[in-house]
Tab-separated table of C-alpha atoms in Angstrom:
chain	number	residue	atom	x	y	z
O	1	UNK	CA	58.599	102.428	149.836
O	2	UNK	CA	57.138	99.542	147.494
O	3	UNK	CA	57.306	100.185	144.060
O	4	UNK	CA	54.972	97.944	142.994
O	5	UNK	CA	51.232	96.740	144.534
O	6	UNK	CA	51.284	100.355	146.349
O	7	UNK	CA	47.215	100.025	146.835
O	8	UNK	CA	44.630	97.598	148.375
O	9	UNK	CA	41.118	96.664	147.377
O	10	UNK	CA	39.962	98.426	150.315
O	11	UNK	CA	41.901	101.884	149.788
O	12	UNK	CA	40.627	102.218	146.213
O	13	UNK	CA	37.177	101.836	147.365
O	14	UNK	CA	37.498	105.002	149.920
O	15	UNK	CA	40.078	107.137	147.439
O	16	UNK	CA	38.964	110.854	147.234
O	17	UNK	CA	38.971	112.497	143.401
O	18	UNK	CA	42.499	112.254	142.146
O	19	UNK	CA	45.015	110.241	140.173
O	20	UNK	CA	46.804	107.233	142.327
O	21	UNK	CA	50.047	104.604	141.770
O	22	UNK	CA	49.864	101.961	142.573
O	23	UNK	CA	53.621	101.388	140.904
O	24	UNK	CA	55.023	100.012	137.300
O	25	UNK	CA	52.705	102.291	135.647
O	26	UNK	CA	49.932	101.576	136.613
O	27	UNK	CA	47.447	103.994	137.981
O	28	UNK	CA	43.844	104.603	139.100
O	29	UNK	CA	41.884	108.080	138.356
O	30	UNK	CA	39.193	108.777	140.638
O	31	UNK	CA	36.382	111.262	139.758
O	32	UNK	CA	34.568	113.705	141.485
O	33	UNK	CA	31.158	111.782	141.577
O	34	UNK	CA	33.051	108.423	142.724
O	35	UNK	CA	33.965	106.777	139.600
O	36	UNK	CA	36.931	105.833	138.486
O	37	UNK	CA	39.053	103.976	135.898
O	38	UNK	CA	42.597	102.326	135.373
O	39	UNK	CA	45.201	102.845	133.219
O	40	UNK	CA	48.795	102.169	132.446
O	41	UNK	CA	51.130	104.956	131.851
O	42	UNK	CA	54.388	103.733	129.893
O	43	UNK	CA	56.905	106.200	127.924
O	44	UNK	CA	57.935	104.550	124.389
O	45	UNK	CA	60.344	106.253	121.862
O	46	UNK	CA	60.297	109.247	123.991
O	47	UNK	CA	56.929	109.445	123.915
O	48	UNK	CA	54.442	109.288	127.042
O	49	UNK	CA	51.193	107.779	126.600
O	50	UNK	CA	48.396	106.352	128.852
O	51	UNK	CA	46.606	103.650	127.675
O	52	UNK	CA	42.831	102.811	129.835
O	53	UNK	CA	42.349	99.481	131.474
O	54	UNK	CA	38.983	99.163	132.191
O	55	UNK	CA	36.216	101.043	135.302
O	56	UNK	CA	37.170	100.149	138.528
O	57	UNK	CA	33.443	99.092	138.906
O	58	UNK	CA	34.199	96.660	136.353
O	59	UNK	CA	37.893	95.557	136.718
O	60	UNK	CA	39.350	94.866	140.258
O	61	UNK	CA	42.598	95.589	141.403
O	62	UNK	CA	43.895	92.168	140.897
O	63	UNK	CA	42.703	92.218	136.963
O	64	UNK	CA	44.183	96.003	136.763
O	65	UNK	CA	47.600	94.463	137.694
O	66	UNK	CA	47.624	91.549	135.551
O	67	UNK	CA	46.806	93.866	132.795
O	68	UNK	CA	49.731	96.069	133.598
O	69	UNK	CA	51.958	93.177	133.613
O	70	UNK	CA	51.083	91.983	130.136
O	71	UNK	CA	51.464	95.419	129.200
O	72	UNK	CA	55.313	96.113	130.769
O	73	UNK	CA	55.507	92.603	128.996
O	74	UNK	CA	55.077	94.090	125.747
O	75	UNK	CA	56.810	96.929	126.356
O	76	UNK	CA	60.392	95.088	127.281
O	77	UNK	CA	59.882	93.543	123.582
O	78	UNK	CA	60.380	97.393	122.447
O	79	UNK	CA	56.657	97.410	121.247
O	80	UNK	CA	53.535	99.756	122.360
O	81	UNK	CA	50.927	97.899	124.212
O	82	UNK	CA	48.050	100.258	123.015
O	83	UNK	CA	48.971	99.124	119.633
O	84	UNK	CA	49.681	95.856	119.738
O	85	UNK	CA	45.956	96.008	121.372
O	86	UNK	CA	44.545	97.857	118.623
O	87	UNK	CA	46.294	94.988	116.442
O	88	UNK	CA	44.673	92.090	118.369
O	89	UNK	CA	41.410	93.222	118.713
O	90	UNK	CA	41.706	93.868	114.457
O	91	UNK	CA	43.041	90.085	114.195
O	92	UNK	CA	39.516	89.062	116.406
O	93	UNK	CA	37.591	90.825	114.276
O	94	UNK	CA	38.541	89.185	111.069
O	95	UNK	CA	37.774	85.644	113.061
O	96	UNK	CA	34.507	87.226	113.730
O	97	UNK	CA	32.056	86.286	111.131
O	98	UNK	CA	28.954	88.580	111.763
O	99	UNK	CA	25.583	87.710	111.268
O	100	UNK	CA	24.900	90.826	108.772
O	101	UNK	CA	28.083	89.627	106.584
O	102	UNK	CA	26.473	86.350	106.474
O	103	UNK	CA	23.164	87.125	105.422
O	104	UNK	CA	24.432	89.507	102.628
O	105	UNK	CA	26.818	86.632	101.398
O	106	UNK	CA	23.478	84.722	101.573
O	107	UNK	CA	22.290	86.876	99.816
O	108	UNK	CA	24.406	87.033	96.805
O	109	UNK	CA	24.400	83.632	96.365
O	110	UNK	CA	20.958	83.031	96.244
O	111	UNK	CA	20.348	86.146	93.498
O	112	UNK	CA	20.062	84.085	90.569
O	113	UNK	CA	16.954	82.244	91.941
O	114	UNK	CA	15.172	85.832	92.413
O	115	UNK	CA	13.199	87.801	90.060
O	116	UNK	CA	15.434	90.199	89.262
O	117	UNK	CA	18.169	89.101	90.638
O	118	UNK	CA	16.800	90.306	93.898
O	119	UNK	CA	16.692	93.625	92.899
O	120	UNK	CA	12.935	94.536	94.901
O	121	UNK	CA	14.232	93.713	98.179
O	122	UNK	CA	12.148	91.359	99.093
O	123	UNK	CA	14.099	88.629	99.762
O	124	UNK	CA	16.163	90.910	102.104
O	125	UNK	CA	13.929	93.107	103.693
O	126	UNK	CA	12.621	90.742	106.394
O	127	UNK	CA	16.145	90.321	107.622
O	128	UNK	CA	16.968	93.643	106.911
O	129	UNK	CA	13.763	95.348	109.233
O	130	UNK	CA	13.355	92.502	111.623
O	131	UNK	CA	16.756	90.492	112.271
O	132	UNK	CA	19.773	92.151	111.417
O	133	UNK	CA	18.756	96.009	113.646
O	134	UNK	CA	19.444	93.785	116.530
O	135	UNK	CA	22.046	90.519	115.772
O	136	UNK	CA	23.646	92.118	112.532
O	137	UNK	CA	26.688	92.500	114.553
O	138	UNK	CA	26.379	89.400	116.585
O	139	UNK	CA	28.986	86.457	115.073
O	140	UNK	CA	26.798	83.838	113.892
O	141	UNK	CA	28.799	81.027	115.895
O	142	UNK	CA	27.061	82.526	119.244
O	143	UNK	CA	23.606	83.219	117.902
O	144	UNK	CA	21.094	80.719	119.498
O	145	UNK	CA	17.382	80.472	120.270
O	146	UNK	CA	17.105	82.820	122.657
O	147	UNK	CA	18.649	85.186	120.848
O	148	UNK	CA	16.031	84.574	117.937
O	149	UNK	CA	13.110	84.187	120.486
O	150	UNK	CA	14.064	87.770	121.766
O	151	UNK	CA	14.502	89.249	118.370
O	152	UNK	CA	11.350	88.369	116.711
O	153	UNK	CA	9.064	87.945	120.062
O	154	UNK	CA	7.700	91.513	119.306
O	155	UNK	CA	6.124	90.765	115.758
O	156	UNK	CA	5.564	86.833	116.485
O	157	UNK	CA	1.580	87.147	116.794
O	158	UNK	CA	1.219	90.981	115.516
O	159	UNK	CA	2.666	90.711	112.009
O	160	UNK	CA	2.838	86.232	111.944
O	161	UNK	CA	3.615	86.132	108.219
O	162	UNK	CA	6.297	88.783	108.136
O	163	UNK	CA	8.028	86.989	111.303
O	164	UNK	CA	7.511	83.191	109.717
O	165	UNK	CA	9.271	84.905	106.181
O	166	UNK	CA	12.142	86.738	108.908
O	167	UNK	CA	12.573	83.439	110.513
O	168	UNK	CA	12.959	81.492	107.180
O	169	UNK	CA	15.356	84.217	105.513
O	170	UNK	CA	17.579	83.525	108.815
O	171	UNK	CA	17.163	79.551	108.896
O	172	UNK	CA	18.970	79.775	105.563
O	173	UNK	CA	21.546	82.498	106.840
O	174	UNK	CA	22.495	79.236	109.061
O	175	UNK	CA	22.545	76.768	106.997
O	176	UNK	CA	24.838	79.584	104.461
O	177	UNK	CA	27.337	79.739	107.739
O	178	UNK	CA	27.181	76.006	108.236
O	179	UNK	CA	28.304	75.423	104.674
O	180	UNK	CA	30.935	78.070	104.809
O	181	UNK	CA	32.707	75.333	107.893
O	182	UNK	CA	31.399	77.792	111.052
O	183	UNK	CA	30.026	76.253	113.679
O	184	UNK	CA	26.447	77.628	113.170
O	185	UNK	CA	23.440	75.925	114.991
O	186	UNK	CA	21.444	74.977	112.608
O	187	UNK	CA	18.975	73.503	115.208
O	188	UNK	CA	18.550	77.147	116.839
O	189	UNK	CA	15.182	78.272	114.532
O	190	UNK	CA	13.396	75.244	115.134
O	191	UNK	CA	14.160	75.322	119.061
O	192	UNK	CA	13.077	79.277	118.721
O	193	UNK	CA	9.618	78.232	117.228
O	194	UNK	CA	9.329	76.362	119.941
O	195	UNK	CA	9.908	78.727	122.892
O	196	UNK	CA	7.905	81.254	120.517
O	197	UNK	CA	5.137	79.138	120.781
O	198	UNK	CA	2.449	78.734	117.705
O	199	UNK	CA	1.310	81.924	115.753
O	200	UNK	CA	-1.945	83.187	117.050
O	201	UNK	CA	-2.439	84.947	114.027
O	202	UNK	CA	-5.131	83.980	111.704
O	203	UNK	CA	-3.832	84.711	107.354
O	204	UNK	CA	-6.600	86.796	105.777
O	205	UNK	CA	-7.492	86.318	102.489
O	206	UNK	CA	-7.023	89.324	100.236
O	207	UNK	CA	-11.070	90.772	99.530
O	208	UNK	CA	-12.404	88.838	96.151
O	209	UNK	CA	-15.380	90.314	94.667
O	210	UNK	CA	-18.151	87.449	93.902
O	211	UNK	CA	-18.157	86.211	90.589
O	212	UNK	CA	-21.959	86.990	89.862
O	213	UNK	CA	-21.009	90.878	90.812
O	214	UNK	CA	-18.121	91.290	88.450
O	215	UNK	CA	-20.396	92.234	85.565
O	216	UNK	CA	-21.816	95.388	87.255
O	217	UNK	CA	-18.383	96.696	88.579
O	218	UNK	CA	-17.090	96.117	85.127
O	219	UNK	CA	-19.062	98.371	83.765
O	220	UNK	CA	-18.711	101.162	86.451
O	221	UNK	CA	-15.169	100.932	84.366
O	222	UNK	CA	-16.611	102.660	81.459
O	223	UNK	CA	-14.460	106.020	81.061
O	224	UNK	CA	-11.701	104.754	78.950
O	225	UNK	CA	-8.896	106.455	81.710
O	226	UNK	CA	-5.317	104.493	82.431
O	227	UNK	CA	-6.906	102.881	85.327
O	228	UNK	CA	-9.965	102.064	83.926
O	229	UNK	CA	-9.057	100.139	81.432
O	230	UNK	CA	-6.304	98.250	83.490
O	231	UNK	CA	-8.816	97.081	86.005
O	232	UNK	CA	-10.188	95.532	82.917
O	233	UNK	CA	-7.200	93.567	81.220
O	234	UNK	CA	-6.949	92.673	84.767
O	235	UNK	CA	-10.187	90.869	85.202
O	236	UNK	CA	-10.568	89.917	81.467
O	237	UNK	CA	-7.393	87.933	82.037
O	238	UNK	CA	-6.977	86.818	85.516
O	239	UNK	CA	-3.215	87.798	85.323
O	240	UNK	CA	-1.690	89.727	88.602
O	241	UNK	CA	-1.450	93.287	88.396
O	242	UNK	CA	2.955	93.521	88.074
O	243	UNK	CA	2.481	91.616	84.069
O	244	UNK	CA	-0.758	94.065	83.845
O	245	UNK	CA	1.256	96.994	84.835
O	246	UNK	CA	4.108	96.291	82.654
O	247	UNK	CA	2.521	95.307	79.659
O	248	UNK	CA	4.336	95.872	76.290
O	249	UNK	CA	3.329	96.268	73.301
O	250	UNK	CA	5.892	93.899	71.638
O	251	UNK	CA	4.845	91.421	74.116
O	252	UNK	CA	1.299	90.841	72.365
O	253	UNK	CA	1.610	88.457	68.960
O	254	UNK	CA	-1.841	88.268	67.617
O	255	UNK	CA	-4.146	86.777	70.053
O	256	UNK	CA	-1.607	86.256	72.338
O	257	UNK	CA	0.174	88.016	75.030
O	258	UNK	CA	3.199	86.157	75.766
O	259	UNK	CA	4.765	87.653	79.761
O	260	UNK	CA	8.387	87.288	79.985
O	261	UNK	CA	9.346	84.765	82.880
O	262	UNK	CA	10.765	87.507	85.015
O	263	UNK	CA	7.296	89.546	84.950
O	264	UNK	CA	5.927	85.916	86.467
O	265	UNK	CA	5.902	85.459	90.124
O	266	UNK	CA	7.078	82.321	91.402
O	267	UNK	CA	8.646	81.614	87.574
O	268	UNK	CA	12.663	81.154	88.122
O	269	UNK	CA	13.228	79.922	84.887
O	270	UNK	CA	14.517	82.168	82.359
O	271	UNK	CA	12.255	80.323	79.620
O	272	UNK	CA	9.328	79.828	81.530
O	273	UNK	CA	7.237	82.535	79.842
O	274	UNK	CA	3.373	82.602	80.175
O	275	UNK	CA	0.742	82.686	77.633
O	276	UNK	CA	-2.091	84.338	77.679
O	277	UNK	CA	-4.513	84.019	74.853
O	278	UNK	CA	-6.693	86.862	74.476
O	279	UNK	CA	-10.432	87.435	73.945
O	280	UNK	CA	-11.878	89.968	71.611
O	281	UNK	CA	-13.004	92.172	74.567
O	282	UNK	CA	-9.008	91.814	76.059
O	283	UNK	CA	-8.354	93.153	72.606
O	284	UNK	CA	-10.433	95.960	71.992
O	285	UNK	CA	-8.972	97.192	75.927
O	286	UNK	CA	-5.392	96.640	74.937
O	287	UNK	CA	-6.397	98.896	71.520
O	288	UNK	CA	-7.306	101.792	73.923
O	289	UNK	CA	-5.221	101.511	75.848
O	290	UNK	CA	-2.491	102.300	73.180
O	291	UNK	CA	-3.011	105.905	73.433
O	292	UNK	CA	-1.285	105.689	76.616
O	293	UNK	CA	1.888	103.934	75.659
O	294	UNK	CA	5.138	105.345	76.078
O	295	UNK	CA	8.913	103.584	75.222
O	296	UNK	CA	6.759	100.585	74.565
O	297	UNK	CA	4.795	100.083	77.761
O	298	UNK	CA	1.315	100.388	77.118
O	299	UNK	CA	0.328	101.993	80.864
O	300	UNK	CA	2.458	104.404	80.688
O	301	UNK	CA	2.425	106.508	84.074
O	302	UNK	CA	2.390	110.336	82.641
O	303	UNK	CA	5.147	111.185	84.933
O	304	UNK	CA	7.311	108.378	85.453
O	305	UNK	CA	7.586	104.558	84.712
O	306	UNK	CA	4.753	102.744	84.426
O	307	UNK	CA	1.165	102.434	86.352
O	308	UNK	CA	1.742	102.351	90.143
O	309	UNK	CA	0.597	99.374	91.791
O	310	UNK	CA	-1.520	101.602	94.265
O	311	UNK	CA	-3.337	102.818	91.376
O	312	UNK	CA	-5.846	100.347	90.989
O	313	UNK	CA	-6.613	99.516	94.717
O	314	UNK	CA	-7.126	103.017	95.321
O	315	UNK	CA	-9.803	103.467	92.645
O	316	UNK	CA	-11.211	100.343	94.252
O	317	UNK	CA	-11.119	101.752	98.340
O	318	UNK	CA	-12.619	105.449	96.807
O	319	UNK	CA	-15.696	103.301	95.443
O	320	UNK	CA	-16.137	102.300	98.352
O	321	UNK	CA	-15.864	98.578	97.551
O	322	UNK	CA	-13.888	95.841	101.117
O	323	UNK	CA	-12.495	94.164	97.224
O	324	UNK	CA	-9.038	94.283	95.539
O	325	UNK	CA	-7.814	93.779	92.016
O	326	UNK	CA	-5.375	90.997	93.012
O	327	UNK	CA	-9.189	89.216	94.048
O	328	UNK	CA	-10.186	88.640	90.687
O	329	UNK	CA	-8.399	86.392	90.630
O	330	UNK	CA	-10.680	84.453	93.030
O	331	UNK	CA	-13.236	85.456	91.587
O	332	UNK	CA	-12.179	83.980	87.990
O	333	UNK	CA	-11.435	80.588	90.065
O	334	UNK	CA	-14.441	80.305	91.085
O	335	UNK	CA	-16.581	81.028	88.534
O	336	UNK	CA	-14.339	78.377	86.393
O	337	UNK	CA	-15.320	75.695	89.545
O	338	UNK	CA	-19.006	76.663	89.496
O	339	UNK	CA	-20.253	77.253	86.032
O	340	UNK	CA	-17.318	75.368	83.664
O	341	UNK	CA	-16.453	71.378	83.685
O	342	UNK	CA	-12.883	72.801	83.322
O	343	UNK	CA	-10.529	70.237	84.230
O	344	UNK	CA	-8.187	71.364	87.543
O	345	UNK	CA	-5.216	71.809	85.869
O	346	UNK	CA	-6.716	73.790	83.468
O	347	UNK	CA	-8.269	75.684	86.190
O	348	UNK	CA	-4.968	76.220	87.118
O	349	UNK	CA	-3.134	76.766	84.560
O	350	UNK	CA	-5.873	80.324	84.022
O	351	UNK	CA	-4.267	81.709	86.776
O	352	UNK	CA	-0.687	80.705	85.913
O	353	UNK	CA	-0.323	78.263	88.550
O	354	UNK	CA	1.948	75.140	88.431
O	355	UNK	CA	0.913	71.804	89.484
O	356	UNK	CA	1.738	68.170	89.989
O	357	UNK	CA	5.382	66.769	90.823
O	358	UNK	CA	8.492	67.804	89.071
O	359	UNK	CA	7.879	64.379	86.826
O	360	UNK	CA	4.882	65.314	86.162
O	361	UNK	CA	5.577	68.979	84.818
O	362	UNK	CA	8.644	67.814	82.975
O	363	UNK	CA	6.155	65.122	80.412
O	364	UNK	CA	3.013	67.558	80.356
O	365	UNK	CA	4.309	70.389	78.124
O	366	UNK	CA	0.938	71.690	77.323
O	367	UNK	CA	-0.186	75.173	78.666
O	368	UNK	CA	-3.984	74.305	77.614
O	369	UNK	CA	-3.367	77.421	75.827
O	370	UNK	CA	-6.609	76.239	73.461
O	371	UNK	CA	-8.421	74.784	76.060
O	372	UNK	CA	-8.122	78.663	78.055
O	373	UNK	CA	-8.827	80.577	75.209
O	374	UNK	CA	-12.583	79.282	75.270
O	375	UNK	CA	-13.038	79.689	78.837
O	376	UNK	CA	-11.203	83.217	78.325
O	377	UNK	CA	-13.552	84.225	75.950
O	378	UNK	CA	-16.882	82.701	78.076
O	379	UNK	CA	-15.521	84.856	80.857
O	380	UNK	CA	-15.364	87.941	79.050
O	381	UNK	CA	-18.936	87.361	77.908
O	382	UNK	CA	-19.916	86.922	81.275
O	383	UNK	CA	-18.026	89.979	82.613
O	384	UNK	CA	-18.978	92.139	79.898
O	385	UNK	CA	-22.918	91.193	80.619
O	386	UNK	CA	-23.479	90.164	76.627
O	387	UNK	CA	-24.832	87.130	78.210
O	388	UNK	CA	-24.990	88.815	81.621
O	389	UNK	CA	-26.617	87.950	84.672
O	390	UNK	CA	-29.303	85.986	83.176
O	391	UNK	CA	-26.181	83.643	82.122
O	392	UNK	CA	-26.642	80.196	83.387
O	393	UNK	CA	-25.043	77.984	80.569
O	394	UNK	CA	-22.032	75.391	82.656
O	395	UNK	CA	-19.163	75.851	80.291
O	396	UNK	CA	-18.312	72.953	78.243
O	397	UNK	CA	-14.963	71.779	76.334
């Protein structure tokens, strides 16, 4: 009898349930329902052990063999092929350089450019929902546009500004890998924006209440409470409602509240802090608001930390107003455009904006912080109605 290549192609395919040789070890296990699988059976230091091979839907006789050769291979060198397995497919992995490992080394090295070193998530958390639940584990050398097209098809017209912020956060992931020395396309974004096809999705502005309506809402804001008087720091000073939240009382010198670069959005460097010079209305809300400070932040939340940022929008949605706080802003803009001869970078510079070239910036180190306190303090009379809506005077400075 052979001792070796005891089977055909053919008699594996009509085997009844049960364990076959086909010789050297190797062997085929046949299951009730039809199914089956290979494995090798070897004894090493006294010790029998079966090691699987692979479905016999999936490997064919021919691949089963070669496998068992390798494996009496090993064995003759006095070592145990399910090991020595174990041990090469541990060497692959640390040639493998996944696509999650990537992004978090990404991510690390990109921490001091984020407020807070990163710490809100936001830098991560489009990769983190959107990319990494389905290539995390894929090696960034084989990820291509299809891959991408595939991954972010589902959200590519329904959420367009979360995918375009996913797609960017994994453009630089590539160009990470790339500088690392793998072989990362760098090409393979652009080609998926292209089989994606452009966003259908049209950006909505946030809700900004009209400037000529700010007056009566303002003075719906008349009980003195947390949120109240919030909402009205917020609008007297056109600042977004994170600084608002976490004001401080040793942040405010005078007239002036000066919010630390980190508090800033869009403000990466660690001395860009932002004036804000403050009317006598802006005052007399930050003095009431004083009652509600606690370990120096003046609103305080009574249970923990400060003001939630849901807070103010809510109060805004129960009155029944289609307007948000982060609006006023708007709303300051563009009563500045319509009733002030306020230069634009002025204009600008109210609602902490940069502008002009780097060049530019670096030989204009003015804030207009004197130039803002006047239109500060024309707002507030506006807003407050002492000149009200019979106000009609353009703004001059």
């Amino acid at each position: 009898m052979r001792s070796l290549n005891r089977l055909s192609a053919m008699a594996v395919k009509n085997l009844s349930s049960g364990k076959y040789a086909d010789g050297g070890g190797l062997w085929v296990h046949i299951r009730n329902n039809g199914s089956g699988n290979w494995f090798f059976r070897f004894t090493i230091h006294g010790r029998r052990r079966e090691m699987g091979l692979g479905a016999i839907g999936e490997v064919s006789l021919k691949e089963a063999r070669d496998a068992a050769d390798e494996c009496r291979a090993v064995l003759r060198s006095g070592r145990d092929p399910i090991k020595e397995r174990e041990r090469a497919r541990r060497e692959a992995a640390k040639k493998q350089h996944l696509l999650a490992d990537i992004a978090t080394d990404a991510f690390e090295a990109r921490k001091a450019e984020l407020k807070d070193d990163g710490e809100a998530g936001r830098w991560f958390t489009p990769l983190a929902k959107h990319i990494l639940p389905k290539l995390g584990k894929v090696p960034v050398e084989e990820i291509d546009q299809r891959d991408i097209r595939d991954t972010l098809a589902p959200i590519w017209h329904a959420k367009a500004d979360t995918a375009r912020k996913a797609m960017y956060r994994l453009e630089i992931c590539l160009k990470h890998a790339a500088a690392l020395g793998l072989e990362a396309d760098l090409q393979a974004c652009e080609k998926a924006r292209a089989l994606l096809g452009k966003q259908r999705h049209i950006v909505k502005s946030i809700p900004a209440m009209p400037w000529r309506h700010v007056p009566d809402f303002y003075e719906a804001l008349g009980d003195d409470s947390i949120t109240h008087l919030a909402l009205r720091l917020l609008i007297l000073t056109g600042v977004r409602s994170a600084p608002i939240r976490h004001i401080r009382q040793d942040q405010i010198d005078e007239d002036v509240w000066i919010i630390p670069a980190e508090n800033m959005k869009g403000r990466k460097d660690a001395t860009a802090e932002y004036r804000v010079p403050l009317s006598s209305e802006a005052l007399a809300v930050i003095e009431k608001a004083e009652r509600f400070e606690r370990n120096g932040f003046l609103f305080a939340n009574p249970l923990k930390g400060v003001l939630s940022d849901m807070a103010m929008s809510q109060h805004m949605k129960r009155a029944g107003l289609e307007y948000r706080p982060h609006g006023f802003r708007s709303s300051l803009r563009d009563w500045l455009a319509e009733e002030t001869d306020a230069p634009h970078e002025v204009a600008e510079a109210m609602l902490g904006h940069t502008t002009g070239s780097r060049v530019v910036r670096a030989y204009r180190r003015t804030d207009f912080l004197e130039k803002r306190r006047v239109l500060l303090e024309h707002w507030a009379e506006h807003v407050t109605s002492r000149v009200g809506k019979k106000y009609r005077k353009r703004v001059r400075l």
